[in-house]
Coordinates of C-alpha atoms in Angstrom, one line a residue:
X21 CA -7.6 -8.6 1.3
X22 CA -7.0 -5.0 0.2
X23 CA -11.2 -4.5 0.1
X24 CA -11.6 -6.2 3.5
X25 CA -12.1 -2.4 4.9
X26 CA -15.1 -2.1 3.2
X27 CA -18.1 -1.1 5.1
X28 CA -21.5 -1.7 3.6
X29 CA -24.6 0.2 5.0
X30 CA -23.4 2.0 7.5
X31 CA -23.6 5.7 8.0
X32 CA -21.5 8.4 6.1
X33 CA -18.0 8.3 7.2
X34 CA -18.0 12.0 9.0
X35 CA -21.2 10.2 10.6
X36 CA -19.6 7.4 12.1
X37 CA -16.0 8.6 13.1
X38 CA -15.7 10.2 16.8
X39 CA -13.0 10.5 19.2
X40 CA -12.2 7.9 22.0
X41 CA -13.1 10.9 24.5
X42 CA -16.8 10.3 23.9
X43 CA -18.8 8.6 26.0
X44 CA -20.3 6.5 22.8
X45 CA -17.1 5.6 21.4
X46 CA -16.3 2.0 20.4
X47 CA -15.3 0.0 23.4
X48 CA -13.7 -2.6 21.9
X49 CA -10.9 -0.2 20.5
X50 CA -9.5 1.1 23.4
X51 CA -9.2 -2.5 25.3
X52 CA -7.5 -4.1 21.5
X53 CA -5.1 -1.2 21.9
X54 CA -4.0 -1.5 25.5
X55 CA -3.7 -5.4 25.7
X56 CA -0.1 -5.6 23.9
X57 CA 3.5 -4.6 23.7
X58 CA 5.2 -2.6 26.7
X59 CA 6.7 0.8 26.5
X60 CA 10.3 -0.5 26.0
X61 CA 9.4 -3.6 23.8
X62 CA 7.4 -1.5 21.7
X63 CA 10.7 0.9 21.1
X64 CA 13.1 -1.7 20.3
X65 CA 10.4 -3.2 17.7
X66 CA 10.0 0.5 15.9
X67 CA 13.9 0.8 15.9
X68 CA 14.5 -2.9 14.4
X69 CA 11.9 -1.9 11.4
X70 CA 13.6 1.3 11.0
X71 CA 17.2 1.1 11.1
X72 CA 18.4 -1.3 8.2
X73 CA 21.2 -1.5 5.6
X74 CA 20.5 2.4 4.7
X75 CA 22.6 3.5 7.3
X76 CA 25.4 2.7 5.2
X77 CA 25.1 5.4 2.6
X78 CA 23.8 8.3 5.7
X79 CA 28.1 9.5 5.9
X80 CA 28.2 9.9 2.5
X81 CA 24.7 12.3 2.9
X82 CA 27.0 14.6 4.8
X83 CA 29.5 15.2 1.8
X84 CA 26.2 15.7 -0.5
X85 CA 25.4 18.5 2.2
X86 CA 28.7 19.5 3.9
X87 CA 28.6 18.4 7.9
X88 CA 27.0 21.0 9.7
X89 CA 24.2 21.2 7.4
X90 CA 23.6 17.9 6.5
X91 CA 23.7 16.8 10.7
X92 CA 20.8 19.8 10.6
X93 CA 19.3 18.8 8.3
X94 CA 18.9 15.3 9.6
X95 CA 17.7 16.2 12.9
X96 CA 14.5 18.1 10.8
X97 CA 13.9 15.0 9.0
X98 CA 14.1 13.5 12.2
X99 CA 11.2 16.2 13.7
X100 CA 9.2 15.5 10.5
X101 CA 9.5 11.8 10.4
X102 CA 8.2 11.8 14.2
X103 CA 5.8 14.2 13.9
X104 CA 4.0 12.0 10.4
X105 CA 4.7 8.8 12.6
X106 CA 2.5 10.2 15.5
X107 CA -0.1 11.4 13.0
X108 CA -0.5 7.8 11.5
X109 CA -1.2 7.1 15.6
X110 CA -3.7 9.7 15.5
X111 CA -5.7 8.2 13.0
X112 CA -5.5 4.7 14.0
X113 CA -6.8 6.0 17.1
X114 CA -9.9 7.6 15.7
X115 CA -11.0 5.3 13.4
X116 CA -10.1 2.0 15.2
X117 CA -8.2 0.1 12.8
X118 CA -4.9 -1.6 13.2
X119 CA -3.6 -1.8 9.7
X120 CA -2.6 1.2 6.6
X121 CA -4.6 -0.7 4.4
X122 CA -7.6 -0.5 6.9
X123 CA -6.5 3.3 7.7
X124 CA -6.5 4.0 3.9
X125 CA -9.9 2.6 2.7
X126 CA -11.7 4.1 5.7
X127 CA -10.0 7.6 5.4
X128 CA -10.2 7.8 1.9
X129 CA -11.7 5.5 -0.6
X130 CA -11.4 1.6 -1.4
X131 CA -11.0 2.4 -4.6
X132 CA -7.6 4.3 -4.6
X133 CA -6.6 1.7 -2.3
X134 CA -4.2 0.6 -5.4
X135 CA -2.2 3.6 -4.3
X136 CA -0.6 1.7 -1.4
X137 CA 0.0 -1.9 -3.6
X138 CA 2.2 0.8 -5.6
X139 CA 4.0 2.1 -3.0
X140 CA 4.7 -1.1 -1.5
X141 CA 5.7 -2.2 -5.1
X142 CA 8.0 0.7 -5.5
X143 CA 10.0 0.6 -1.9
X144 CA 10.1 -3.0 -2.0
X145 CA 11.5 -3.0 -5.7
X146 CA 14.2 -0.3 -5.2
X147 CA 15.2 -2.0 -1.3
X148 CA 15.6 -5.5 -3.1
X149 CA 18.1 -3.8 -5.7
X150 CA 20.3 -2.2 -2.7
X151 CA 20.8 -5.4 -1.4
X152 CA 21.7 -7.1 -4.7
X153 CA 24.3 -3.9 -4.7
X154 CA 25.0 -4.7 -1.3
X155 CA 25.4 -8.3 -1.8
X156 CA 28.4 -7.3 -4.2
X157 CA 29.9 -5.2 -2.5
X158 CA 30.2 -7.5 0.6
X159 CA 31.1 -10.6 -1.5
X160 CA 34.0 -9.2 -3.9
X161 CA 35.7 -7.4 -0.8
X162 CA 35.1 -10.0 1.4
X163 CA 37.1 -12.7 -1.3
X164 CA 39.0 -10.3 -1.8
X165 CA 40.4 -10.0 1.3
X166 CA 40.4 -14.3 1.5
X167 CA 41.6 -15.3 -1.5
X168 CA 43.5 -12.2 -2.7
X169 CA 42.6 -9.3 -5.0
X170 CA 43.4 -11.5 -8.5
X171 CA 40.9 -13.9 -7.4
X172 CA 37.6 -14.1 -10.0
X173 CA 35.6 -14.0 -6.8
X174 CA 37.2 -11.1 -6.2
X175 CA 37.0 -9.1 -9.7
X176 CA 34.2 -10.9 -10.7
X177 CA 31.1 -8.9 -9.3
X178 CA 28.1 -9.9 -11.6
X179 CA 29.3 -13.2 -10.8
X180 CA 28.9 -13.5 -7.3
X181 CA 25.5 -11.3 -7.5
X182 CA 24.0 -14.2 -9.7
X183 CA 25.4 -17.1 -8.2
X184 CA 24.1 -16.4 -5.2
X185 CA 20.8 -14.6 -6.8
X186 CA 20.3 -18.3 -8.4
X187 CA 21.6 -20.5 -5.7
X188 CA 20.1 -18.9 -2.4
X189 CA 17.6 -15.9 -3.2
X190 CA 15.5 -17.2 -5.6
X191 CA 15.0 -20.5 -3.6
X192 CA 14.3 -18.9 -0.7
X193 CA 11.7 -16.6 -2.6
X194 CA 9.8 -19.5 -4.1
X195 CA 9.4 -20.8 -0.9
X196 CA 6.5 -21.2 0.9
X197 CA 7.3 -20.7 4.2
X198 CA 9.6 -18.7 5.5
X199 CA 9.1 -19.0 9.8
X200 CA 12.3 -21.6 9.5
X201 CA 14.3 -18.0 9.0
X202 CA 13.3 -15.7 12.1
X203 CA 16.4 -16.8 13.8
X204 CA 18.1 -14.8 11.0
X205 CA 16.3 -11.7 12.3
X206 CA 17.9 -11.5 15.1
X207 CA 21.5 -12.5 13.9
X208 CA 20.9 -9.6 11.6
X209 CA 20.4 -7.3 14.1
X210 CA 23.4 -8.3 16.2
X211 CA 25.2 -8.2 12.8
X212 CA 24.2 -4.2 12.5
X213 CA 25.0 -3.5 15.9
X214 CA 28.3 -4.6 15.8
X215 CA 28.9 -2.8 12.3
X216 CA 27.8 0.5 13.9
X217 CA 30.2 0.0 16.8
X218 CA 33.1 -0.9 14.5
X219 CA 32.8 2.1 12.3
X220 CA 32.4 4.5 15.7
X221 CA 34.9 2.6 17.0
X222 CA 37.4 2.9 13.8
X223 CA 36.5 6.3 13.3
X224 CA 37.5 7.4 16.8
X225 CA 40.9 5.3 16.7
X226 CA 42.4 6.4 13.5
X227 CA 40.6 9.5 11.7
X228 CA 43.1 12.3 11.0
X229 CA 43.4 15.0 14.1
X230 CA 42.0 17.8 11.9
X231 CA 39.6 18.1 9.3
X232 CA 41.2 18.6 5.4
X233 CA 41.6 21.7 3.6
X234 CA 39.5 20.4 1.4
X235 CA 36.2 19.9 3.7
X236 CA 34.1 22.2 4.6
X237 CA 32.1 22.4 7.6
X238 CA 28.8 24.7 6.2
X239 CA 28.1 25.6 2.5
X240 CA 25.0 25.7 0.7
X241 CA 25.3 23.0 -1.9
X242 CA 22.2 21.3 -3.8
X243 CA 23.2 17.9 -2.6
X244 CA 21.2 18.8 0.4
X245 CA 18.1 17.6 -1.7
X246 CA 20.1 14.3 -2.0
X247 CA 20.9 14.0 1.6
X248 CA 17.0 14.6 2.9
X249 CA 16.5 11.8 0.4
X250 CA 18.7 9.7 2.3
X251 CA 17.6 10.7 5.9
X252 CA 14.0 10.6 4.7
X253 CA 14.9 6.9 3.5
X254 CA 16.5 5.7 6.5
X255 CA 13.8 7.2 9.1
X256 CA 11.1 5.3 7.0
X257 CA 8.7 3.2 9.4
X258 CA 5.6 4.0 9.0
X259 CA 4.0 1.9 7.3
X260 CA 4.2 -0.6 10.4
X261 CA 2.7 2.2 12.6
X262 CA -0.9 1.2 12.7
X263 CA -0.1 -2.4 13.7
X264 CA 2.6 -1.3 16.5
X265 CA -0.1 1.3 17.4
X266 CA -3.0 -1.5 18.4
X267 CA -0.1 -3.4 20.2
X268 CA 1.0 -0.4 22.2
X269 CA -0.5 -1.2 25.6
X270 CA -2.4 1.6 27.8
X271 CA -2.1 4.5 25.0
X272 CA -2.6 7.6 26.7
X273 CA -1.6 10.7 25.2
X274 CA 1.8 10.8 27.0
X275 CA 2.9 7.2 26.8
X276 CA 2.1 7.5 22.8
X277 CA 4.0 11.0 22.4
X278 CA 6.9 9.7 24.6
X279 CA 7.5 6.8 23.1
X280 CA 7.3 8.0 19.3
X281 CA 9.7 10.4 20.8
X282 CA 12.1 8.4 22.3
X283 CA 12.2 6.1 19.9
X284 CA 13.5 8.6 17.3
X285 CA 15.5 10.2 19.4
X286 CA 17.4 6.9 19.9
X287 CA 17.6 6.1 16.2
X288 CA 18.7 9.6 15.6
X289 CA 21.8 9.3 18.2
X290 CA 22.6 6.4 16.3
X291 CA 22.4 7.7 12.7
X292 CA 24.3 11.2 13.4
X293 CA 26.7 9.3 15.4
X294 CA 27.3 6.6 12.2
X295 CA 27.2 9.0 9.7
X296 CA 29.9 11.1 11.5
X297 CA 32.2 8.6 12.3
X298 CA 32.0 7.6 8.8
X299 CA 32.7 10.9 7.5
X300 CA 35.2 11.8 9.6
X301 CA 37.1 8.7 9.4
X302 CA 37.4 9.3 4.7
X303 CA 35.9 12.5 4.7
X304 CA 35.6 13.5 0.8
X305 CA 36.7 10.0 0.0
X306 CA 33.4 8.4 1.7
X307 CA 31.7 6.1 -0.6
X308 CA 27.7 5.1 -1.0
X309 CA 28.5 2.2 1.3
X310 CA 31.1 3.4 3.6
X311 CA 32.3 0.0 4.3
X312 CA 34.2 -0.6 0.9
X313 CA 36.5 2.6 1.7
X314 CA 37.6 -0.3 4.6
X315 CA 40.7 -2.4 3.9
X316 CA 40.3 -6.3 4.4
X317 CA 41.3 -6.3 8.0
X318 CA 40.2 -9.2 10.4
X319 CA 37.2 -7.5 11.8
X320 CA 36.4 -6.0 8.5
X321 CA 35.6 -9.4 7.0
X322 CA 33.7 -10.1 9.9
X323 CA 31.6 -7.5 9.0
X324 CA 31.2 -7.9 5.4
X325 CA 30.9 -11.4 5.5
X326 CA 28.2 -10.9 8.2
X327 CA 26.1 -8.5 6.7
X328 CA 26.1 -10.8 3.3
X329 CA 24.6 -13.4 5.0
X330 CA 22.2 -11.3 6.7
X331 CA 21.3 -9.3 3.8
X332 CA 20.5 -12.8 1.7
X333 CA 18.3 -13.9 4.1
X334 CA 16.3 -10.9 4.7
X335 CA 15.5 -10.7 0.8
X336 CA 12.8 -13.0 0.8
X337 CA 11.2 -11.0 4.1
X338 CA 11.1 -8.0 1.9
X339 CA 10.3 -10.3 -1.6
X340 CA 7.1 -11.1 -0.4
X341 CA 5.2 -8.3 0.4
X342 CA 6.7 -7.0 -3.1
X343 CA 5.3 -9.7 -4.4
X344 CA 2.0 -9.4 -2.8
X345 CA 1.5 -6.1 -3.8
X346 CA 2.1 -7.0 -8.0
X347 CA -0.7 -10.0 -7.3
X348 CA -2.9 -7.3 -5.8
X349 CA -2.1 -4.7 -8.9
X350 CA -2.9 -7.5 -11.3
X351 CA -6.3 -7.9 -9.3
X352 CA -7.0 -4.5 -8.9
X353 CA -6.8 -4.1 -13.0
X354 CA -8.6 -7.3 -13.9
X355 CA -11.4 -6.6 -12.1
X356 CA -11.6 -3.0 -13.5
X357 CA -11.2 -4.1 -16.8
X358 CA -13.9 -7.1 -16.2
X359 CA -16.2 -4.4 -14.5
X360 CA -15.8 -1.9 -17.8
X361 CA -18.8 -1.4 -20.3
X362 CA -16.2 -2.1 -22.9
X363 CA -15.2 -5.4 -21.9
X364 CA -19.2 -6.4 -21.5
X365 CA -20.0 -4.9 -24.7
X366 CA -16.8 -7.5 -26.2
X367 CA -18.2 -10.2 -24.3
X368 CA -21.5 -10.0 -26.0
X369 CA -20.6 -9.6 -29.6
X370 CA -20.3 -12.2 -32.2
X371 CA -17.0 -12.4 -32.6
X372 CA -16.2 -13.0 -29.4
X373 CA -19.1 -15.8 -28.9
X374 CA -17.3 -17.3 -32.3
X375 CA -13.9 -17.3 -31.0
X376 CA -15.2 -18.7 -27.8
X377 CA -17.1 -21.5 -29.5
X378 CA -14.0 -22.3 -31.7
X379 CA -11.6 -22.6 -28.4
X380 CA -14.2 -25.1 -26.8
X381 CA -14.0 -27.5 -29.9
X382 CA -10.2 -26.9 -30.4
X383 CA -10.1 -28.3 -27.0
X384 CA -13.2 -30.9 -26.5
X385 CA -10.8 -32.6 -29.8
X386 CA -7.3 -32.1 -28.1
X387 CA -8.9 -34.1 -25.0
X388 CA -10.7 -36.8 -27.4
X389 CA -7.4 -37.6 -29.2
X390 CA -5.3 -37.9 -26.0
X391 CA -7.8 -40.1 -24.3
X392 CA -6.5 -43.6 -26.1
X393 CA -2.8 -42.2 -25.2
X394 CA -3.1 -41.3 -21.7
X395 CA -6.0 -44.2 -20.2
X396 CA -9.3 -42.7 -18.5
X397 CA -8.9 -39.5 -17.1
X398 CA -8.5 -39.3 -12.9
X399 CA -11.6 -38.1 -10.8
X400 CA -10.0 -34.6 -10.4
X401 CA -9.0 -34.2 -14.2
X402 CA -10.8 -30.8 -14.0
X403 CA -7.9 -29.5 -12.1
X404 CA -5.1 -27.3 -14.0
X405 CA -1.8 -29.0 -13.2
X406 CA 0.5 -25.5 -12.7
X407 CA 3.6 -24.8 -11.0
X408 CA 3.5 -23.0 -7.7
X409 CA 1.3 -20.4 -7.4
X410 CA 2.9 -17.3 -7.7
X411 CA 6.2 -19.1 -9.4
X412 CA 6.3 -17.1 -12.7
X413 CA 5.8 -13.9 -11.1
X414 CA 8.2 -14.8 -8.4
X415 CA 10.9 -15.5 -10.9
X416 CA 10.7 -12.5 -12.9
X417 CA 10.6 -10.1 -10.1
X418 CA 14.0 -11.7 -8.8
X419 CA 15.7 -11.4 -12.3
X420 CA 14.8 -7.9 -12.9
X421 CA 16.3 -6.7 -9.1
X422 CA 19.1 -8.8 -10.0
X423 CA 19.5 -7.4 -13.4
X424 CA 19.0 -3.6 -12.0
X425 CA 21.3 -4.6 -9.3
X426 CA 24.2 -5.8 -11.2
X427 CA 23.9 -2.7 -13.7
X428 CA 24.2 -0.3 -10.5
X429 CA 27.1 -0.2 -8.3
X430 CA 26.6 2.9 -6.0
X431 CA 24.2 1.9 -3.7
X432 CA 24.0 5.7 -2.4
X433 CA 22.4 6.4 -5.4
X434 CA 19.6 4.2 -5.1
X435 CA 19.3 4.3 -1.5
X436 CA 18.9 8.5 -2.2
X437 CA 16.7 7.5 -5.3
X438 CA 14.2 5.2 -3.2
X439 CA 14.4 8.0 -1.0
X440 CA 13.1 10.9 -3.5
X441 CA 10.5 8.9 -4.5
X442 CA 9.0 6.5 -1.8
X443 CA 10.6 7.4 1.2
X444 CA 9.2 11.1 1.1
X445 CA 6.0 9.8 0.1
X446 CA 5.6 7.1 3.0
X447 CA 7.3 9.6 5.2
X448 CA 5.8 12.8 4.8
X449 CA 3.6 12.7 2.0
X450 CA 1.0 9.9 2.8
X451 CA 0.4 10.7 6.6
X452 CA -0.1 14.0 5.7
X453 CA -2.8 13.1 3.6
X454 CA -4.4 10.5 5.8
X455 CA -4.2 12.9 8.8
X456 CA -5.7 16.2 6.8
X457 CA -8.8 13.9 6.2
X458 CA -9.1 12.3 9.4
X459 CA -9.6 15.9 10.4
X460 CA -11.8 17.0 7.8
X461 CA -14.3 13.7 8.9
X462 CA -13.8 14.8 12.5
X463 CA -14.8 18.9 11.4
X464 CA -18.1 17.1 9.9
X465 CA -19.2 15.0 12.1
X466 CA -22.7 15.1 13.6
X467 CA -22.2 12.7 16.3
X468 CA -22.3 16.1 18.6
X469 CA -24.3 18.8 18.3
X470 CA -21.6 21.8 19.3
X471 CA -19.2 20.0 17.2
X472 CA -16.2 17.4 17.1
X473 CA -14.2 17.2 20.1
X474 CA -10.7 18.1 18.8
X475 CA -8.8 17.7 22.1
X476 CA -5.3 16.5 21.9
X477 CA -4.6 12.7 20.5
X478 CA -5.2 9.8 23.0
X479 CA -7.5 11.4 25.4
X480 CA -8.3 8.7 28.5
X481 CA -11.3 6.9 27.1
X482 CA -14.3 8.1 28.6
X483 CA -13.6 11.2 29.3
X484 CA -16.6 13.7 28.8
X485 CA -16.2 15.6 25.8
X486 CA -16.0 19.5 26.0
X487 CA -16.2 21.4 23.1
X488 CA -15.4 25.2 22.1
X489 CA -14.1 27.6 19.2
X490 CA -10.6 27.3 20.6
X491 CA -10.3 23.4 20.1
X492 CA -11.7 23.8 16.1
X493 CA -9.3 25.8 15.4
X494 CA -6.8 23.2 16.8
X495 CA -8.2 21.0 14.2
X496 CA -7.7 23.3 11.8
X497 CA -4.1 24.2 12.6
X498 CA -3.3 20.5 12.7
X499 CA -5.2 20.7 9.0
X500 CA -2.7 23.5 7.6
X501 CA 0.3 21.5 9.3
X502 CA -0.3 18.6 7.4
X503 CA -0.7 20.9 3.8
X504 CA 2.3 21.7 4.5
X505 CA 3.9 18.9 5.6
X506 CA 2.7 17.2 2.2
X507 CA 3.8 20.0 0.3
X508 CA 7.4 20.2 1.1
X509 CA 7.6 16.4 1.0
X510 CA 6.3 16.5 -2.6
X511 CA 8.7 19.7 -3.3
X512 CA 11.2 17.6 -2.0
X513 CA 10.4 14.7 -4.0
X514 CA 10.7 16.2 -7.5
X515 CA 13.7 18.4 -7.1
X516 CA 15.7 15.2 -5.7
X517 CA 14.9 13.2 -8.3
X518 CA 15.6 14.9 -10.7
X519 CA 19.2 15.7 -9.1
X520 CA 19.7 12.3 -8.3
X521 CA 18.8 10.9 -11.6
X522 CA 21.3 14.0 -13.3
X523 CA 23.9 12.7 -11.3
X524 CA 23.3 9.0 -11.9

């Protein structure tokens, strides 16, 4: 699957690739990408992949920053996160293709395609370790509240993280299929929604009429590196972009722009206004999860209780594509090591014909000798009886996020730390990159003898293409916007790490 974007004699890349505009443009494109999703469907998909149990730690980014700054700085990763989401659109648009993976190998090279299996790895690795955190949190507070605070349930953290790793995660991540749980998708999002309206809600009935001495609106602190780790984190969709992109129906320039930015706009109302209410409400009390500062009232246990259940069953969702991407790593490397001149060379010496030789007697006897024991051998006896396919892998990926889980308790931390490191890159860092090349192939390209047409992005198909100086250097603008788009993501990156980790 990850080399299924390979093209095989065809011409160059900067050959091949043109804008929609022309008049010699695929026509199959343009009809795939206007058959789908409406305008409003299409917004309520991007803001159910988007906003997800992050939005806990987002009040807590505001105490890293101080308010002012940290609502500012919010809204830019807001801007940012829009404007790499629209470039993502931009590509999909010019080189037909309706997943990253496809995006990637096209753009840049099959071969680094291993890039993405690590991302994915990464994300996926740190998001299953928030919700084991999360899962902790939601289960000791929420017996805590129903059996009272001296309750093992209650003080017993690790406990209830592996009882219900064992009993209901790794179950669920062995299985095989998992369609039987897309009602939970939905009960998860009503779960979120009403969480969000309880803490706005809370935050409006019973925060203190004025701030604390102690809190001040607008300082320079460093813990704004933390907080744009968090924001980054939480306005992370992207990598569904490509696939929401050939669903969008009738993508026109407008209806593409508009609805990237009302989409964010809508998630960003909700985040500021969460994030607020949360800080105002404890202000330099706020935890990584705001909703253990909460006392076990009525419709507090709702919510805990609620958001442990949805959290369990959204593991596996998240579980597999982790998983897929170590089985793609694993292929990626044994075929690199199988295609090596070492490994040949190894292959054909002596030693390794001897040892070879030896295993096929070792087990041509082992076979002989078990032949009188076990009768005559059944018409498929060349087949391997294994476990599950995938089983082995499946269970050590779920004890080491359980393990990581149960050794961290602040799930700010890791939010901020998946943040630093994957959320900038699949935020900034990564659609910068795929969108500086798409314009480089476009600068090259042949197809037209004054040049690329470097009009605006989702141009009505068929439109004649006019070129000029002007529109180049529009390509080249959008070139130096996506340098430095990369760049301060990858500044970003480093310096919040390495606070993050310092303060961890």
């Amino acid at each position: 699957r990850a080399l299924s974007g390979i093209l095989r004699g065809t011409p160059p890349l900067s050959e091949r690739v043109v804008m929609s505009s022309y008049s010699h443009a695929p026509k199959s494109w343009p009809e795939h990408a206007g058959s789908g999703s409406s305008f409003t469907l299409s917004v309520a998909t991007l803001l159910k992949n988007m906003i997800g149990a992050g939005i806990f730690s987002l009040p807590i980014g505001l105490w890293h920053a101080s308010p002012l700054p940290g609502l500012g700085i919010m809204a830019c990763m807001c801007v940012l996160s829009a404007g790499t989401y629209w470039m993502i659109g931009y590509c999909c648009l010019v080189l037909g293709v309706s997943t990253f993976r496809e995006l990637w190998n096209k753009v840049l090279s099959p071969g680094s395609a291993w890039v993405i299996d690590v991302t994915i790895f990464v994300n996926g690795y740190l998001t299953l370790v928030c919700y084991i955190i999360l899962i902790g949190d939601f289960t000791t507070k929420a017996f805590a509240g129903l059996l009272g605070a001296e309750h093992v349930l209650a003080t017993s953290r690790p406990l209830n993280q592996w009882t219900i790793t064992l009993f209901l995660l790794l179950p669920l991540s062995l299985a095989k299929d998992l369609r039987k749980l897309a009602f939970t998708s939905v009960l998860g999002l009503s779960v979120l929604v009403y969480v969000v309206a309880l803490v706005i809600y809370d935050s409006w009935q019973n925060s203190p009429p004025e701030l604390s001495p102690d809190t001040i609106l607008a300082e320079w602190r460093m813990g704004v590196f933390e907080a744009i780790a968090l924001y980054t984190h939480a306005f992370v969709a992207h990598y569904n972009a490509p696939k929401l992109f050939s669903e969008f129906s009738n993508p026109t320039q407008t209806r593409w722009a508009t609805f990237v930015a009302v989409a964010y706009s809508i998630a960003f109302i909700v985040y500021s206004s969460f994030a607020w209410a949360g800080f105002r409400r404890f202000e330099g009390h706020v935890e990584g999860n705001v909703l253990r500062n909460y006392g076990p009232r009525i419709d507090i246990l709702i919510a805990w209780l609620g958001m442990g259940f949805s959290i369990s069953f959204t593991y596996p969702l998240v579980f597999n594509s982790t998983r897929e991407a170590v089985v793609n790593l694993a292929l990626t490397v044994r075929q690199t090591v199988r295609s090596s001149r070492c490994f040949h060379q190894y292959v054909a010496s002596p030693r390794f014909q001897e040892l070879r030789r030896f295993s096929q007697r070792h087990y041509l006897r082992r076979n002989s000798s078990l032949a009188g024991l076990l009768g005559p051998a059944p018409e498929d006896s060349g087949k391997r009886l294994v476990g599950k396919p995938g089983s082995m892998t499946s269970i050590v990926i779920v004890a080491l996020t359980a393990l990581t889980g149960t050794y961290c308790e602040d799930v700010g931390i890791v939010n901020a730390l998946a943040g630093s490191l994957m959320g900038v890159m699949i935020c900034l860092v990564l659609p910068a990159l795929l969108f500086f090349n798409t314009l480089r192939v476009q600068l090259q390209s042949k197809s037209n003898v004054a040049g690329v047409d470097p009009r605006a992005l989702l141009s009505k198909p068929g439109a004649a293409a006019r070129t000029s100086p002007m529109r180049r250097w529009l390509l080249r603008l959008g070139q130096a916007a996506a340098i430095l788009t990369g760049a301060v993501g990858i500044s970003v990156s480093i310096i919040g790490t390495l606070l993050i980790l310092s303060r961890a």
